mmCIF file of C-alpha atoms in Angstrom:
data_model
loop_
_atom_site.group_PDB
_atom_site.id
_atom_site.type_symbol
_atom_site.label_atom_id
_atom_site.label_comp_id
_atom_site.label_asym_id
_atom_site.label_seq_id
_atom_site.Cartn_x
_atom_site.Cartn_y
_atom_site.Cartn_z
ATOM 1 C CA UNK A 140 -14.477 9.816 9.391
ATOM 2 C CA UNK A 141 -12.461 8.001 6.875
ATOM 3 C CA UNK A 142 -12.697 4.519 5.835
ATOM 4 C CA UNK A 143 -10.252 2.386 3.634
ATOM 5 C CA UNK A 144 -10.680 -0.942 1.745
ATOM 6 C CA UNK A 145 -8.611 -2.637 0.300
ATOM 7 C CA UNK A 146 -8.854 -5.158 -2.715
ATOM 8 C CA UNK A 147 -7.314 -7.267 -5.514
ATOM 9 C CA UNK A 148 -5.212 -9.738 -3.946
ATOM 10 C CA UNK A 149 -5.212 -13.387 -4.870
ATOM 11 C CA UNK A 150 -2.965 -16.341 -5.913
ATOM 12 C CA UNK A 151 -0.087 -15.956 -8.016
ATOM 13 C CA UNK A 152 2.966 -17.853 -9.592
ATOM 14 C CA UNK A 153 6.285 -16.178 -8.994
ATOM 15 C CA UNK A 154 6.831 -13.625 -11.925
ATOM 16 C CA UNK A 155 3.543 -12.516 -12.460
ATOM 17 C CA UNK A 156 1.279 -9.151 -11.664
ATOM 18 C CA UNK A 157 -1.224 -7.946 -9.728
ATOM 19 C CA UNK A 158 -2.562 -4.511 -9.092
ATOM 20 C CA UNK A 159 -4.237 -3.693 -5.595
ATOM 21 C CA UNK A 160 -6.702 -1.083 -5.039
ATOM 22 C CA UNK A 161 -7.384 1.180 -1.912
ATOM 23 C CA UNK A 162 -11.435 2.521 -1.906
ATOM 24 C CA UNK A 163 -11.639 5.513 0.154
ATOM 25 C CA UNK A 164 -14.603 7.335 2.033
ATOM 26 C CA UNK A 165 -14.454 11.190 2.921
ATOM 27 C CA UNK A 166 -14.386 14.690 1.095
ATOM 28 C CA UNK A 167 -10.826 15.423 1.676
ATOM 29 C CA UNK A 168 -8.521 12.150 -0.319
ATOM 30 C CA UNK A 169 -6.173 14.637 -2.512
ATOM 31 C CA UNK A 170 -5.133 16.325 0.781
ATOM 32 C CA UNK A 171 -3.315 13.374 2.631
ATOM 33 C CA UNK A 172 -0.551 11.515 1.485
ATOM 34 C CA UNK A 173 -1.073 7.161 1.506
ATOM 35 C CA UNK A 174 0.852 4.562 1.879
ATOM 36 C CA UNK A 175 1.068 0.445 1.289
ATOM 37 C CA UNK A 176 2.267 -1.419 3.867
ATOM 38 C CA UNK A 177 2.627 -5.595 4.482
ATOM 39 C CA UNK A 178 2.622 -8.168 7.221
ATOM 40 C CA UNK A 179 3.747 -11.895 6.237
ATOM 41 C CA UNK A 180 3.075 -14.853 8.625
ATOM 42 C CA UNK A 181 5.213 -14.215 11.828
ATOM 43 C CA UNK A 182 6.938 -11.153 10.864
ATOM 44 C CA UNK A 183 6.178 -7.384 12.252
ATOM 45 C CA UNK A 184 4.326 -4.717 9.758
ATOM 46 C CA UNK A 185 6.387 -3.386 7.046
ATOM 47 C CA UNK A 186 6.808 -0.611 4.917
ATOM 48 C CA UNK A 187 6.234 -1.377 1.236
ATOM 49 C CA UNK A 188 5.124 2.513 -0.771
ATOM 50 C CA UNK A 189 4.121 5.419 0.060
ATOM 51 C CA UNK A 190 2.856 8.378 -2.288
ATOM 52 C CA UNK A 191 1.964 12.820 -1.613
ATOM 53 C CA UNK A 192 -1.725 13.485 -1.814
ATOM 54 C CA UNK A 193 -1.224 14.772 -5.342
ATOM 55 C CA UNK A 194 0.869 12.166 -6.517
ATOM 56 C CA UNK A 195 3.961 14.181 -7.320
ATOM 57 C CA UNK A 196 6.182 11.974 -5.365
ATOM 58 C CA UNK A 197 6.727 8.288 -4.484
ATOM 59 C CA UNK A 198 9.065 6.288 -2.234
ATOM 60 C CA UNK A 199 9.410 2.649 -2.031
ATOM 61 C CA UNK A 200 11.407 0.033 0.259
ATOM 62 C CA UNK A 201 14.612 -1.918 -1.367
ATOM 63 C CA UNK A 202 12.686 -4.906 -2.094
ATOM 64 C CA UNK A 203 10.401 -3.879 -4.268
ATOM 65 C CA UNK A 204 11.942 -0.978 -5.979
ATOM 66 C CA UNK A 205 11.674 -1.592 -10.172
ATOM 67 C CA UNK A 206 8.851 -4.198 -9.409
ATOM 68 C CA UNK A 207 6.121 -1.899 -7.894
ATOM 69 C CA UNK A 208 4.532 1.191 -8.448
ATOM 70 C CA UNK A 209 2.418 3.000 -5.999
ATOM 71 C CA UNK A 210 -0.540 5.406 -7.741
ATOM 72 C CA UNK A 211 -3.396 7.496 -7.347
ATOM 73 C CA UNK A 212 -6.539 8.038 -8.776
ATOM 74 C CA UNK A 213 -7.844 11.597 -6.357
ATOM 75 C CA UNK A 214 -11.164 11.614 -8.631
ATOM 76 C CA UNK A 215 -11.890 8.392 -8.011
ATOM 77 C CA UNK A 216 -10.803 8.422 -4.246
ATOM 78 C CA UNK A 217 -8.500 5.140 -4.903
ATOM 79 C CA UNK A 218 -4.573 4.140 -4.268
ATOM 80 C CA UNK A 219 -3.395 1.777 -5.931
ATOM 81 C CA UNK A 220 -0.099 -0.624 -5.611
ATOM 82 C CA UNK A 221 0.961 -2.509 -8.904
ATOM 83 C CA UNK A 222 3.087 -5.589 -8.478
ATOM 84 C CA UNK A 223 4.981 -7.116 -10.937
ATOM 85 C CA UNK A 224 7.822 -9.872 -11.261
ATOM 86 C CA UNK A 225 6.084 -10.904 -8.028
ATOM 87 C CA UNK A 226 8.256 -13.142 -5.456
ATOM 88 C CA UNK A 227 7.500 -15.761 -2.621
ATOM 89 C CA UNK A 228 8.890 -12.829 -0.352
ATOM 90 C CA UNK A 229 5.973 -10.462 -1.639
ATOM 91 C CA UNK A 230 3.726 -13.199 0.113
ATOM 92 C CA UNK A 231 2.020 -11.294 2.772
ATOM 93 C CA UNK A 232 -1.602 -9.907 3.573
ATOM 94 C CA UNK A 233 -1.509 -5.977 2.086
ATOM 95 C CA UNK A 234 -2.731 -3.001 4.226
ATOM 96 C CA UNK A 235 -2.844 0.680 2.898
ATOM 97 C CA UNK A 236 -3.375 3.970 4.802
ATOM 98 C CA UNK A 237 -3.778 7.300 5.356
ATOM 99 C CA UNK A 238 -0.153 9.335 6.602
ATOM 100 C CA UNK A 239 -0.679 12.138 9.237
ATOM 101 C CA UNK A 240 2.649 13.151 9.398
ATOM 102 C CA UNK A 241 6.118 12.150 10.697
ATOM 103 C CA UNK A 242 8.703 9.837 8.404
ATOM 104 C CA UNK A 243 6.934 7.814 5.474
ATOM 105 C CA UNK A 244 8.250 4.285 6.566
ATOM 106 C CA UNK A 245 6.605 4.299 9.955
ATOM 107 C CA UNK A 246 3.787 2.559 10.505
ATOM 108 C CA UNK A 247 2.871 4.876 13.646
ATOM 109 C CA UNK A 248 2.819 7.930 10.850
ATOM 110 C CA UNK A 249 -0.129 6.413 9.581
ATOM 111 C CA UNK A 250 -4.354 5.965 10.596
ATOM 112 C CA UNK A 251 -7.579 4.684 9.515
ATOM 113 C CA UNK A 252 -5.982 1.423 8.100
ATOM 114 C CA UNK A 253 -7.658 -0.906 6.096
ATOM 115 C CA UNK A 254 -8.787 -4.528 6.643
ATOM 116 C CA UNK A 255 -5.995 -5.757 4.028
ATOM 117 C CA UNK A 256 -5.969 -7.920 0.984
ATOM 118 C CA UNK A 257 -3.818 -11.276 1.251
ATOM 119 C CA UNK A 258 -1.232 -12.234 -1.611
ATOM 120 C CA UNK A 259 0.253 -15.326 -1.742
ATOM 121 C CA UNK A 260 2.866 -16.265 -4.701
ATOM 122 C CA UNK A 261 3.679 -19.857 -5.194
ATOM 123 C CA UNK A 262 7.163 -21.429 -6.341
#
């Protein structure tokens, strides 16, 4: 069974950083690709990053390409999302997961999501 938690959000001013982590359980964290995904007030679940189990490769959604990078830490069984030059947009509550297979920006390619971390950025 795995079990994700996510952590790090907060309140921000537009233009500033945070960096989100993703805690994982289980014996098997380098084999699975993750990914970072966001719901705002109203809107559906969206993709934000997603990154291969060994970290070789990373894709990203329009909107935050240049502003965030997506990592992993496989010794310490964490993901992490940094966000920088931060936007009211980015205002959402942050989910990560664990991919299973099919395309990267689909939520349904993904299980064993997280509880989420909110991030609000103010004007």
């Amino acid at each position: 069974q795995v079990q994700l938690v996510e952590s790090g959000g907060g309140l921000v001013q537009a233009g500033g950083s945070l960096r989100l982590s993703c805690a994982a359980s289980g014996r098997t964290f380098s084999s699975y690709a993750m990914g970072w995904f966001r719901q705002a007030p109203g809107k559906e679940r969206e993709f934000v990053a997603a990154i291969t189990g060994n970290g070789g490769n990373t894709y990203y959604t329009d909107s935050v390409k240049g502003r965030f990078t997506i990592s992993r830490d496989n010794a310490k069984n964490t993901l992490y999302l940094q966000m920088s030059s931060l936007k009211p947009e980015d205002t959402a509550v942050y989910y990560c997961a664990r991919h299973w297979g099919g395309q990267y920006y689909s939520p349904t390619s993904y299980t064993n999501w997280g509880q989420g971390t909110r991030v609000t950025v103010s004007s």
